[in-house]
Amino acid sequence: MEIKVSKTNSSKLKSVDFNNLQFGRIFSDHMFVADYENGEWSNLQIVPFSEFSLSPASATLHYGQTIFEGLKAFRDKNQEVVLFRPEYNWERFCQSAHRMCMAEVPKEVFMNGLRKLLEIDQEWVPKREGSSLYIRPYMFADEEFLGVKPSSKYKFVIITSPAASYYSGAVKVKVEKKYVRAAEGGVGMAKNGGNYAASLYPAKLAQDQGFHQLIWTDSKTHEFIEEAGTMNIMAVINDVLLTPSIEKQTVLRGKTRDTILKLARVWGMPVEERPIRVSEIRDAQLNGTLNEVFGAGTAATVAPIATISIDEVSYEIPHLQEGSFSQKVSKYLVDLRLGNVDDEFNWMQKAF
Ligand code: COI
């Protein structure tokens, strides 16, 4: 499928301060768009980053049939633009689309659109270490109809944004036992907009108390940790890496999560993907066996957690310890992107 390209004649690149990037505020010059109608994708285009026109009756505005992905483009040590496991994002995008009853985006539309966009906006990939070009593919329902049914029209879009890490410094989280992110049989495994909208109110209550984020618990008992919404949660107790399993589909199938689990196994570290009680984290902290807790996500990368509040009691947990597992894995991932270590899983790819 051919991609039509119309370039901007007023690039914003020169106005960007690449030394002071915030997450998700600045967007590169172009975007990729494609339309789905009558059962097929067409109008594949790279156009200047610009507004859409949308019918006030567009289904997405009413019933939230919308999904997204997040991945990053980096520069390796030779300044080449590289991607990390982009097919994983396409696969998860398809799973989200399936659960939200939306059209599937063919792999070639997703990947070719992404690669062409990166080629055109390659100067937007930051050169500074620790920064990257955050890539946001998304799709929304675009049928003009107020009946509740799957839309017959969709728009698939990719925008990009030069960014530093989502969290800077150690993270303070609160274990949430009243509100719920996902229930079994629900849409927790999908990266749909509504999951994030529903998290805002409980997250705001926590932010008003000085926390960055919540750790969600299971909807039935609130006794088991699930994820943090912007990242998966991992703990090391007694040198065993623990993380909630994704089996019940209430936890997002994170790419960073999957990567870290594979690395830990190859490095010979014991790994357990299983239900984790909140009390297990608290007891381990109290009896000195908690090595660390950290979040793992594309935007968040590997985010060490400094404070966890459980039932109104705040625990200061070990973080940023020299030689800790999270430090080792962070360093490895940076080296992998730069091309300083052998890419034994073939995770890195040239972007174009
Ligand atoms: C990502 O890590 O790409 C995410 O989806 C988190 C985002 C909601 C900030």
PDB file of C-alpha atoms in Angstrom, residues 137-317:
ATOM      1  CA  PRO A 137       0.111   5.051  17.455  1.00  0.00           C
ATOM      2  CA  TYR A 138      -3.628   5.221  18.086  1.00  0.00           C
ATOM      3  CA  MET A 139      -6.976   4.480  16.506  1.00  0.00           C
ATOM      4  CA  PHE A 140     -10.423   5.888  17.062  1.00  0.00           C
ATOM      5  CA  ALA A 141     -13.960   5.227  15.876  1.00  0.00           C
ATOM      6  CA  ASP A 142     -14.999   7.767  13.288  1.00  0.00           C
ATOM      7  CA  GLU A 143     -18.552   6.876  12.285  1.00  0.00           C
ATOM      8  CA  GLU A 144     -21.116   9.643  12.575  1.00  0.00           C
ATOM      9  CA  PHE A 145     -23.772   7.731  14.526  1.00  0.00           C
ATOM     10  CA  LEU A 146     -25.228   7.871  18.019  1.00  0.00           C
ATOM     11  CA  GLY A 147     -26.364   4.245  18.252  1.00  0.00           C
ATOM     12  CA  VAL A 148     -24.263   2.008  20.474  1.00  0.00           C
ATOM     13  CA  LYS A 149     -22.544  -0.400  18.095  1.00  0.00           C
ATOM     14  CA  PRO A 150     -19.025  -1.010  16.752  1.00  0.00           C
ATOM     15  CA  SER A 151     -18.102   1.821  14.392  1.00  0.00           C
ATOM     16  CA  SER A 152     -17.866   1.093  10.665  1.00  0.00           C
ATOM     17  CA  LYS A 153     -15.168   3.773  10.226  1.00  0.00           C
ATOM     18  CA  TYR A 154     -11.832   4.233  12.007  1.00  0.00           C
ATOM     19  CA  LYS A 155      -8.837   6.505  11.797  1.00  0.00           C
ATOM     20  CA  PHE A 156      -5.367   5.137  12.565  1.00  0.00           C
ATOM     21  CA  VAL A 157      -2.778   7.792  13.410  1.00  0.00           C
ATOM     22  CA  ILE A 158       0.861   7.884  14.522  1.00  0.00           C
ATOM     23  CA  ILE A 159       2.274  11.000  16.151  1.00  0.00           C
ATOM     24  CA  THR A 160       5.694  11.374  17.767  1.00  0.00           C
ATOM     25  CA  SER A 161       7.024  13.501  20.578  1.00  0.00           C
ATOM     26  CA  PRO A 162      10.631  14.049  21.706  1.00  0.00           C
ATOM     27  CA  ALA A 163      10.692  13.250  25.399  1.00  0.00           C
ATOM     28  CA  ALA A 164      12.684  12.612  28.506  1.00  0.00           C
ATOM     29  CA  SER A 165      11.575   9.942  30.965  1.00  0.00           C
ATOM     30  CA  TYR A 166       7.981  10.059  32.316  1.00  0.00           C
ATOM     31  CA  TYR A 167       9.064  10.047  35.957  1.00  0.00           C
ATOM     32  CA  SER A 168      12.182  11.793  37.126  1.00  0.00           C
ATOM     33  CA  GLY A 169      13.626  10.534  40.362  1.00  0.00           C
ATOM     34  CA  ALA A 170      12.205   7.945  42.699  1.00  0.00           C
ATOM     35  CA  VAL A 171       8.485   7.378  42.709  1.00  0.00           C
ATOM     36  CA  LYS A 172       5.979   7.563  45.579  1.00  0.00           C
ATOM     37  CA  VAL A 173       2.960   5.296  45.215  1.00  0.00           C
ATOM     38  CA  LYS A 174      -0.147   4.439  47.188  1.00  0.00           C
ATOM     39  CA  VAL A 175      -1.805   1.024  47.191  1.00  0.00           C
ATOM     40  CA  GLU A 176      -5.408   1.693  46.167  1.00  0.00           C
ATOM     41  CA  LYS A 177      -8.019  -0.400  47.949  1.00  0.00           C
ATOM     42  CA  LYS A 178     -11.247   1.424  47.163  1.00  0.00           C
ATOM     43  CA  TYR A 179     -11.281   2.190  43.445  1.00  0.00           C
ATOM     44  CA  VAL A 180     -10.572  -0.386  40.765  1.00  0.00           C
ATOM     45  CA  ARG A 181      -8.744  -0.240  37.424  1.00  0.00           C
ATOM     46  CA  ALA A 182      -9.826  -3.572  36.009  1.00  0.00           C
ATOM     47  CA  ALA A 183     -11.973  -6.581  36.824  1.00  0.00           C
ATOM     48  CA  GLU A 184     -11.794 -10.103  35.450  1.00  0.00           C
ATOM     49  CA  GLY A 185     -13.709 -10.200  32.169  1.00  0.00           C
ATOM     50  CA  GLY A 186     -13.281  -6.446  31.736  1.00  0.00           C
ATOM     51  CA  VAL A 187     -10.928  -4.497  29.496  1.00  0.00           C
ATOM     52  CA  GLY A 188      -7.858  -4.248  31.741  1.00  0.00           C
ATOM     53  CA  MET A 189      -5.621  -5.973  29.194  1.00  0.00           C
ATOM     54  CA  ALA A 190      -6.508  -3.468  26.472  1.00  0.00           C
ATOM     55  CA  LYS A 191      -4.803  -0.134  26.008  1.00  0.00           C
ATOM     56  CA  ASN A 192      -8.061   1.708  25.520  1.00  0.00           C
ATOM     57  CA  GLY A 193      -8.537   5.341  26.406  1.00  0.00           C
ATOM     58  CA  GLY A 194     -11.311   4.631  28.920  1.00  0.00           C
ATOM     59  CA  ASN A 195      -8.996   2.677  31.233  1.00  0.00           C
ATOM     60  CA  TYR A 196      -6.899   5.790  31.620  1.00  0.00           C
ATOM     61  CA  ALA A 197      -9.885   8.138  31.943  1.00  0.00           C
ATOM     62  CA  ALA A 198     -11.295   5.981  34.736  1.00  0.00           C
ATOM     63  CA  SER A 199      -7.996   6.137  36.608  1.00  0.00           C
ATOM     64  CA  LEU A 200      -7.872   9.924  36.757  1.00  0.00           C
ATOM     65  CA  TYR A 201     -10.138  10.555  39.717  1.00  0.00           C
ATOM     66  CA  PRO A 202      -8.537   8.021  42.113  1.00  0.00           C
ATOM     67  CA  ALA A 203      -5.084   9.096  40.866  1.00  0.00           C
ATOM     68  CA  LYS A 204      -5.952  12.739  41.564  1.00  0.00           C
ATOM     69  CA  LEU A 205      -6.974  11.893  45.117  1.00  0.00           C
ATOM     70  CA  ALA A 206      -3.591  10.201  45.572  1.00  0.00           C
ATOM     71  CA  GLN A 207      -1.706  13.064  43.885  1.00  0.00           C
ATOM     72  CA  ASP A 208      -3.410  15.523  46.232  1.00  0.00           C
ATOM     73  CA  GLN A 209      -1.810  13.485  49.049  1.00  0.00           C
ATOM     74  CA  GLY A 210       1.642  13.787  47.434  1.00  0.00           C
ATOM     75  CA  PHE A 211       1.811  10.476  45.559  1.00  0.00           C
ATOM     76  CA  HIS A 212       2.811  10.139  41.901  1.00  0.00           C
ATOM     77  CA  GLN A 213       0.686   7.117  41.157  1.00  0.00           C
ATOM     78  CA  LEU A 214      -1.482   4.329  42.484  1.00  0.00           C
ATOM     79  CA  ILE A 215      -0.798   0.657  42.657  1.00  0.00           C
ATOM     80  CA  TRP A 216      -4.122  -0.905  41.748  1.00  0.00           C
ATOM     81  CA  THR A 217      -5.348  -3.993  43.546  1.00  0.00           C
ATOM     82  CA  ASP A 218      -7.680  -6.775  42.376  1.00  0.00           C
ATOM     83  CA  SER A 219     -11.363  -5.891  42.187  1.00  0.00           C
ATOM     84  CA  LYS A 220     -12.641  -8.768  44.365  1.00  0.00           C
ATOM     85  CA  THR A 221     -10.529  -8.643  47.512  1.00  0.00           C
ATOM     86  CA  HIS A 222      -8.125  -5.705  47.170  1.00  0.00           C
ATOM     87  CA  GLU A 223      -5.518  -8.025  48.642  1.00  0.00           C
ATOM     88  CA  PHE A 224      -3.384  -8.509  45.526  1.00  0.00           C
ATOM     89  CA  ILE A 225      -1.381  -5.889  43.645  1.00  0.00           C
ATOM     90  CA  GLU A 226      -1.984  -5.528  39.905  1.00  0.00           C
ATOM     91  CA  GLU A 227      -0.260  -2.644  38.104  1.00  0.00           C
ATOM     92  CA  ALA A 228       0.287   1.074  38.342  1.00  0.00           C
ATOM     93  CA  GLY A 229      -1.616   2.215  35.245  1.00  0.00           C
ATOM     94  CA  THR A 230       1.349   3.858  33.543  1.00  0.00           C
ATOM     95  CA  MET A 231       3.611   0.888  34.272  1.00  0.00           C
ATOM     96  CA  ASN A 232       3.707  -2.746  35.440  1.00  0.00           C
ATOM     97  CA  ILE A 233       4.904  -3.444  38.967  1.00  0.00           C
ATOM     98  CA  MET A 234       7.789  -5.710  39.952  1.00  0.00           C
ATOM     99  CA  ALA A 235       9.324  -6.530  43.321  1.00  0.00           C
ATOM    100  CA  VAL A 236      12.467  -8.343  44.350  1.00  0.00           C
ATOM    101  CA  ILE A 237      12.048 -10.252  47.601  1.00  0.00           C
ATOM    102  CA  ASN A 238      14.861 -12.445  48.863  1.00  0.00           C
ATOM    103  CA  ASP A 239      16.513 -12.094  45.455  1.00  0.00           C
ATOM    104  CA  VAL A 240      13.459 -13.513  43.653  1.00  0.00           C
ATOM    105  CA  LEU A 241      11.849 -11.345  40.975  1.00  0.00           C
ATOM    106  CA  LEU A 242       8.084 -11.212  41.461  1.00  0.00           C
ATOM    107  CA  THR A 243       5.402  -9.675  39.283  1.00  0.00           C
ATOM    108  CA  PRO A 244       1.629 -10.183  39.004  1.00  0.00           C
ATOM    109  CA  SER A 245       0.723 -12.633  36.233  1.00  0.00           C
ATOM    110  CA  ILE A 246      -1.185 -11.411  33.178  1.00  0.00           C
ATOM    111  CA  GLU A 247      -3.350 -14.541  32.999  1.00  0.00           C
ATOM    112  CA  LYS A 248      -6.540 -12.996  34.321  1.00  0.00           C
ATOM    113  CA  GLN A 249      -6.300 -10.208  31.768  1.00  0.00           C
ATOM    114  CA  THR A 250      -6.560  -7.462  34.358  1.00  0.00           C
ATOM    115  CA  VAL A 251      -2.935  -6.408  33.932  1.00  0.00           C
ATOM    116  CA  LEU A 252      -1.438  -4.906  30.795  1.00  0.00           C
ATOM    117  CA  ARG A 253       0.934  -7.141  28.798  1.00  0.00           C
ATOM    118  CA  GLY A 254       3.813  -4.690  29.108  1.00  0.00           C
ATOM    119  CA  LYS A 255       6.723  -4.851  26.662  1.00  0.00           C
ATOM    120  CA  THR A 256       9.211  -3.668  29.282  1.00  0.00           C
ATOM    121  CA  ARG A 257       7.722  -6.208  31.711  1.00  0.00           C
ATOM    122  CA  ASP A 258       8.162  -9.012  29.187  1.00  0.00           C
ATOM    123  CA  THR A 259      11.711  -7.879  28.384  1.00  0.00           C
ATOM    124  CA  ILE A 260      12.764  -7.750  32.029  1.00  0.00           C
ATOM    125  CA  LEU A 261      11.313 -11.194  32.745  1.00  0.00           C
ATOM    126  CA  LYS A 262      13.193 -12.693  29.794  1.00  0.00           C
ATOM    127  CA  LEU A 263      16.451 -11.055  30.889  1.00  0.00           C
ATOM    128  CA  ALA A 264      16.070 -12.152  34.495  1.00  0.00           C
ATOM    129  CA  ARG A 265      15.501 -15.754  33.404  1.00  0.00           C
ATOM    130  CA  VAL A 266      18.533 -15.718  31.102  1.00  0.00           C
ATOM    131  CA  TRP A 267      20.618 -14.233  33.907  1.00  0.00           C
ATOM    132  CA  GLY A 268      19.594 -17.119  36.157  1.00  0.00           C
ATOM    133  CA  MET A 269      17.485 -15.114  38.548  1.00  0.00           C
ATOM    134  CA  PRO A 270      14.450 -16.920  40.018  1.00  0.00           C
ATOM    135  CA  VAL A 271      11.264 -15.381  38.580  1.00  0.00           C
ATOM    136  CA  GLU A 272       7.691 -15.827  39.779  1.00  0.00           C
ATOM    137  CA  GLU A 273       4.708 -14.530  37.819  1.00  0.00           C
ATOM    138  CA  ARG A 274       1.858 -15.034  40.245  1.00  0.00           C
ATOM    139  CA  PRO A 275      -0.659 -13.239  42.452  1.00  0.00           C
ATOM    140  CA  ILE A 276       1.227 -11.063  44.951  1.00  0.00           C
ATOM    141  CA  ARG A 277      -0.427 -10.071  48.196  1.00  0.00           C
ATOM    142  CA  VAL A 278      -0.084  -6.496  49.385  1.00  0.00           C
ATOM    143  CA  SER A 279       0.775  -8.002  52.778  1.00  0.00           C
ATOM    144  CA  GLU A 280       3.677  -9.925  51.224  1.00  0.00           C
ATOM    145  CA  ILE A 281       5.304  -6.640  50.188  1.00  0.00           C
ATOM    146  CA  ARG A 282       4.644  -5.079  53.589  1.00  0.00           C
ATOM    147  CA  ASP A 283       5.910  -8.137  55.519  1.00  0.00           C
ATOM    148  CA  ALA A 284       9.032  -8.326  53.393  1.00  0.00           C
ATOM    149  CA  GLN A 285       9.696  -4.654  54.054  1.00  0.00           C
ATOM    150  CA  LEU A 286       9.224  -5.176  57.785  1.00  0.00           C
ATOM    151  CA  ASN A 287      11.394  -8.271  58.023  1.00  0.00           C
ATOM    152  CA  GLY A 288      14.158  -6.874  55.795  1.00  0.00           C
ATOM    153  CA  THR A 289      13.760  -9.254  52.834  1.00  0.00           C
ATOM    154  CA  LEU A 290      12.395  -6.652  50.417  1.00  0.00           C
ATOM    155  CA  ASN A 291      15.237  -5.832  48.044  1.00  0.00           C
ATOM    156  CA  GLU A 292      13.308  -3.353  45.906  1.00  0.00           C
ATOM    157  CA  VAL A 293      10.086  -2.489  44.094  1.00  0.00           C
ATOM    158  CA  PHE A 294      10.038  -0.823  40.681  1.00  0.00           C
ATOM    159  CA  GLY A 295       7.726   0.058  37.844  1.00  0.00           C
ATOM    160  CA  ALA A 296       8.381  -1.040  34.268  1.00  0.00           C
ATOM    161  CA  GLY A 297       6.889   0.638  31.214  1.00  0.00           C
ATOM    162  CA  THR A 298       7.796   2.262  27.921  1.00  0.00           C
ATOM    163  CA  ALA A 299       7.203   5.814  29.072  1.00  0.00           C
ATOM    164  CA  ALA A 300       8.304   5.167  32.662  1.00  0.00           C
ATOM    165  CA  THR A 301      11.236   2.886  31.674  1.00  0.00           C
ATOM    166  CA  VAL A 302      12.483   1.261  34.892  1.00  0.00           C
ATOM    167  CA  ALA A 303      11.194   3.460  37.710  1.00  0.00           C
ATOM    168  CA  PRO A 304      12.450   2.655  41.226  1.00  0.00           C
ATOM    169  CA  ILE A 305       9.804   3.123  43.885  1.00  0.00           C
ATOM    170  CA  ALA A 306      10.928   4.948  46.996  1.00  0.00           C
ATOM    171  CA  THR A 307       7.749   5.056  49.052  1.00  0.00           C
ATOM    172  CA  ILE A 308       4.707   2.799  49.206  1.00  0.00           C
ATOM    173  CA  SER A 309       1.701   3.694  51.271  1.00  0.00           C
ATOM    174  CA  ILE A 310      -0.360   0.713  52.448  1.00  0.00           C
ATOM    175  CA  ASP A 311      -3.474   1.305  54.562  1.00  0.00           C
ATOM    176  CA  GLU A 312      -2.350   4.881  55.309  1.00  0.00           C
ATOM    177  CA  VAL A 313       1.115   3.764  56.505  1.00  0.00           C
ATOM    178  CA  SER A 314       4.059   4.904  54.371  1.00  0.00           C
ATOM    179  CA  TYR A 315       7.020   2.587  53.965  1.00  0.00           C
ATOM    180  CA  GLU A 316      10.372   3.915  52.744  1.00  0.00           C
ATOM    181  CA  ILE A 317      11.736   1.091  50.688  1.00  0.00           C
TER     182      ILE A 317
END
